[in-house]
């Protein structure tokens, strides 16, 4: 409170920032800074932002707790001699493990070690590992990529989140684009399909509520009863991994009962006849699909008819908020292809408030080639494109790659030298990567040189040789696109970096200058990078300049408009970016059960329960899990296994029992909460830092490195387990 009154006394300044966390909403943020102390004293949503409209989610409303956390990592540090890599109790003073060094010394050591390793094993033995600590254009992929490209390091296939769904949209539509979020207000029927709107995408909710006030029905398709599902008109608790079949069954009714928009199908799609014949096959009839999906046949019939009829009378059209939950499943790519075909059958794209939203990231044609300069690979020591290592199989890469008969035997595994250096930034792989048992075995290797650029001492820094302090979004400049709305923004630094924290751009620029002094690519500053990103010449970016973004905070993309001045993606043929210039409905989507699911090859065996290793509503993947205020918000769910009464009673388990959740890959201790948030046969737990849990594990001890059917993505939601009551508990 003291600092707030200071701000009032001195008159604080307000800075426009943008939340750079990995969230579809990319909120406009106003930061009040006390000009006397330079301290940020208040954070609020920017009321001028047309989508995020002046409010922040609960996680970022408390962002100053993060920025000013007493345990933030503020200085470069080196592991003390003789201290082994491995998990530390969260309360451990980092000074016992690491000694503080200067940036100069840190950079010098990193440059020397990387050069040594490159000389001895080849530069591809260096693996950068990063994901979405920030989704800013600069911090997510600019100077870092230039550096690793010039070095000749392995490339990282960034598949851990959205590559299956992204690839599916590309195959069907040619581009990741969809219904603008504001247009959900005009829908007459809303399907939230594998999306946790209240937990993960809160700024869509007011538009959905507006539609509901106008009479729209909300149907949620999710095996888990999220807050969104609880607030819906109907919740269909689908069996995990069966969405492709549900979509085919809806198509079955749409085609059978004449709800197709024949003219739109003819004009805008390719393969409608094949799709119709396929959907009308007997195994796709609601009665058959019901047995597999767990959704009553009448509900499928009713939903299909409501979907087909929406937009035909006075009510609005049907809109689908498909989210990434569906594609974290072994056959999730095909499932997304199938779901994304529904609005093509009914032509609901033609009406405002129709269509489908998964991601609109493809609407931001920033010049990523210019930012990342892949051509530096050719100029570097390799003289060719470096190999690619899949981040969703990190454990495999760290433990098998380069060994006799190792990685090469597994599907789509790369070949070449073992990984000898791991450079982690924007990510906490020890906690978020699948099959953490294997990942940690790799991270523990004494011969692996590991650098981690972070804001906190995470599960991953426990395995680092060197840790480097990173800035938060209040401390550096960024250019932002979004995957859930259509406004470009600039985030201005509101405060000076705390301690010796430095941005990703600074870090990799400095390393680049040090190791490759003759290379001009490392001299660009943030403003130059922003100008380069905006300079693609693509019509969607027309009129969007750095100056304008700085003055206005956010600027709408210059998307095509129809005669009425409306932007209606895929309402006409011009929007499709497939090679054929039309939506591609072939090959027709075939539903196949995930191997690890009740209907799959391993179903009903030793591990009969489907396990959802979920995200937490009050964390961002593993981010925020260490902050006391955030833990307090999440407290009722931390360390909990949610279980249906049937599964619990079969095992003699009651609420409050400690259980062992296990499979071939690992085991995990949780406390059971028996209830109806999951259907019978499904259990669920939420993301946490491993070292903050009772046994140093989270759900990823059980998930696998098996990849999705499209996009080589992670399959977090195709995991089978068994649950046993721990002896000695009540
Ligand atoms: N609070 C919070 N917000 C976040 C994040 C967070 O961790 N916490 N993470 C951010 C990130 S990185 C992302 S990618 C987005 C993701 O946001 P979402 O796409 O919403 O992702 P998930 O929460 O993984 O999955 C959504 C829902 O899919 C359900 N689901 C699981 N399996 C299936 C299935 O087989 N079929 C169907 N129909 N549903 C299924 C899950 O139960 C879940 O409720 O959210 C972002 N926002
Ligand atoms: N079981 C299970 N596992 C999952 C998921 C799931 O639903 N279930 N979801 C998956 C998904 S969708 C995703 S996207 C991944 C997310 O995986 P990650 O991208 O690794 O996500 P976070 O856990 O948020 O970790 C990001 C880290 O980056 C740091 N950071 C933030 N900003 C910066 C910065 O500017 N510079 C640097 N150097 N560091 C920064 C943060 O402090 C944080 O520790 O997790 C995946 N893992
Ligand atoms: S996490 Fe998402 S909802 Fe929360 S402030 Fe950031 S962008 Fe907005
Ligand atoms: Mo994600």
Tab-separated table of N, CA and C and ligand atoms in Angstrom, residues 22-23 131-132 160-162 324 327-328 483 615 620-621, ligand 4:
chain	number	residue	atom	x	y	z
A	22	UNK	N	1.833	-16.847	-22.848
A	22	UNK	CA	1.353	-17.702	-23.931
A	22	UNK	C	-0.146	-17.932	-23.803
A	23	UNK	N	-0.888	-16.948	-24.223
A	23	UNK	CA	-2.335	-16.940	-24.012
A	23	UNK	C	-2.945	-16.334	-25.258
A	131	UNK	N	10.400	-22.379	-25.564
A	131	UNK	CA	9.046	-22.312	-26.069
A	131	UNK	C	8.460	-20.934	-25.844
A	132	UNK	N	7.475	-20.809	-24.997
A	132	UNK	CA	6.681	-19.588	-25.057
A	132	UNK	C	6.618	-18.830	-23.735
A	160	UNK	N	5.368	-28.539	-28.996
A	160	UNK	CA	4.820	-29.019	-27.724
A	160	UNK	C	3.385	-28.574	-27.464
A	161	UNK	N	2.927	-27.593	-28.217
A	161	UNK	CA	1.623	-27.002	-27.892
A	161	UNK	C	0.594	-27.198	-28.993
A	162	UNK	N	0.884	-26.709	-30.174
A	162	UNK	CA	-0.182	-26.474	-31.150
A	162	UNK	C	0.112	-27.008	-32.544
A	324	UNK	N	-7.125	-25.988	-28.184
A	324	UNK	CA	-6.044	-26.947	-28.402
A	324	UNK	C	-6.169	-28.242	-27.620
A	327	UNK	N	-6.312	-31.456	-29.796
A	327	UNK	CA	-5.149	-31.937	-30.555
A	327	UNK	C	-3.970	-32.354	-29.671
A	328	UNK	N	-4.170	-32.394	-28.351
A	328	UNK	CA	-3.122	-32.974	-27.502
A	328	UNK	C	-3.394	-34.469	-27.338
A	483	UNK	N	-2.805	-14.962	-30.978
A	483	UNK	CA	-3.478	-16.083	-31.644
A	483	UNK	C	-4.962	-16.143	-31.343
A	615	UNK	N	-3.714	-28.354	-17.480
A	615	UNK	CA	-3.166	-27.062	-17.062
A	615	UNK	C	-3.914	-26.586	-15.823
A	620	UNK	N	0.157	-20.465	-15.661
A	620	UNK	CA	0.289	-20.494	-17.111
A	620	UNK	C	1.264	-21.621	-17.383
A	621	UNK	N	0.758	-22.786	-17.720
A	621	UNK	CA	1.586	-23.990	-17.703
A	621	UNK	C	2.317	-24.020	-16.360
B	4	LIG	MO1	0.392	-23.993	-25.210
